[in-house]
XYZ file of C-alpha atoms in Angstrom:
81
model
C -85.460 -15.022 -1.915
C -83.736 -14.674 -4.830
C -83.248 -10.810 -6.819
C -82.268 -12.659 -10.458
C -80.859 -9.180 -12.154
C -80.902 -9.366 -15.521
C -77.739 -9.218 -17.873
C -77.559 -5.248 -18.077
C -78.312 -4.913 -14.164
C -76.169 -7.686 -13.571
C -73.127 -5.640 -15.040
C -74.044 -2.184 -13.877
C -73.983 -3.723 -10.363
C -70.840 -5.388 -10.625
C -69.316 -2.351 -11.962
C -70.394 0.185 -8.563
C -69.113 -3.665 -6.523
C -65.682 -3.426 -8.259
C -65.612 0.441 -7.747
C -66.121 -0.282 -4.027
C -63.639 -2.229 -3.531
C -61.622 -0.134 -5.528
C -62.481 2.703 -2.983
C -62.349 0.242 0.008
C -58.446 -1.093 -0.690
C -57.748 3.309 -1.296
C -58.756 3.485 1.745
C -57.257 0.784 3.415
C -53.548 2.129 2.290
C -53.986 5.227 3.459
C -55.258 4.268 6.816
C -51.944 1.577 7.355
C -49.486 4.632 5.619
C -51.102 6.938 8.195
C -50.994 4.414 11.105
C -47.658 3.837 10.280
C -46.533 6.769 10.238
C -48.174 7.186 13.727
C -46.232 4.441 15.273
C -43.053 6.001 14.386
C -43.679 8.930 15.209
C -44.069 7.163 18.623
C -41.045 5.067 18.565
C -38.715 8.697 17.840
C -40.428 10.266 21.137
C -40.173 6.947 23.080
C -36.209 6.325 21.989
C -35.930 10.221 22.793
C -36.436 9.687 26.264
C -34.527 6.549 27.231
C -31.024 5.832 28.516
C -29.337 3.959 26.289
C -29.448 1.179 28.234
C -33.483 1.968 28.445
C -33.267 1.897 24.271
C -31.363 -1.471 24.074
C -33.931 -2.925 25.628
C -36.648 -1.249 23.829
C -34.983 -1.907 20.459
C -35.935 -5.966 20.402
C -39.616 -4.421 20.978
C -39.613 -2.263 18.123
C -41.666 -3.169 14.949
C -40.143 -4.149 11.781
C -39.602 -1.484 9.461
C -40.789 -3.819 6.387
C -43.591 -4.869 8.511
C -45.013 -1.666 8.730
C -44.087 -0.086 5.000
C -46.099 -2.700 2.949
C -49.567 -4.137 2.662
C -47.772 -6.835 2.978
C -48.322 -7.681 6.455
C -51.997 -7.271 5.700
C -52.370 -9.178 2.907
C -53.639 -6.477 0.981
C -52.367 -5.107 -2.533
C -52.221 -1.744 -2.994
C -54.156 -0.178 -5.444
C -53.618 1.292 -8.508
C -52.328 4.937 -8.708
C-alpha cells in the first residue's frame, strides 16, 4: 500500500520528520555529554584508589579524552544551539 500525500501534506510531514530528528540528535548529545561525564567521574574514583603502580597500569586502559568529548566517535553532528 501506498499513502500518496499530497503536496501540502507532503511538506507538513516532512517538516514534524525534520523536527524529529532535530529533537532526536538534542537528545543524542546530551545523553553522550552525560555518559561522558559518567565515565570520568569513574576513572577519578578508580585512579583514587590505586597504587601508582595500580594507575600505570590502568592508564593504557583509560579512554581517550577526544574520544569521549565529541560526536565524533559517533558519527553524529551536534545540533544547532
Amino acid at each position: 500500500h501506498t499513502v500518496r500525500p499530497t503536496p501540502d501534506q507532503r511538506a507538513k510531514i516532512q517538516a514534524y520528520l525534520d523536527r524529529a530528528v532535530t529533537d532526536l540528535k538534542a537528545i543524542r548529545a546530551d545523553t553522550i555529554a552525560r555518559s561522558t561525564n559518567v565515565i570520568w567521574r569513574l576513572v577519578d574514583q578508580v585512579e583514587r584508589e590505586l597504587t601508582p603502580e595500580q594507575k600505570a597500569a590502568f592508564a593504557p586502559m583509560k579512554p581517550n579524552q577526544n574520544d569521549l568529548s565529541t560526536l565524533d566517535v559517533l558519527h553524529v553532528d551536534a545540533p544547532a544551539r
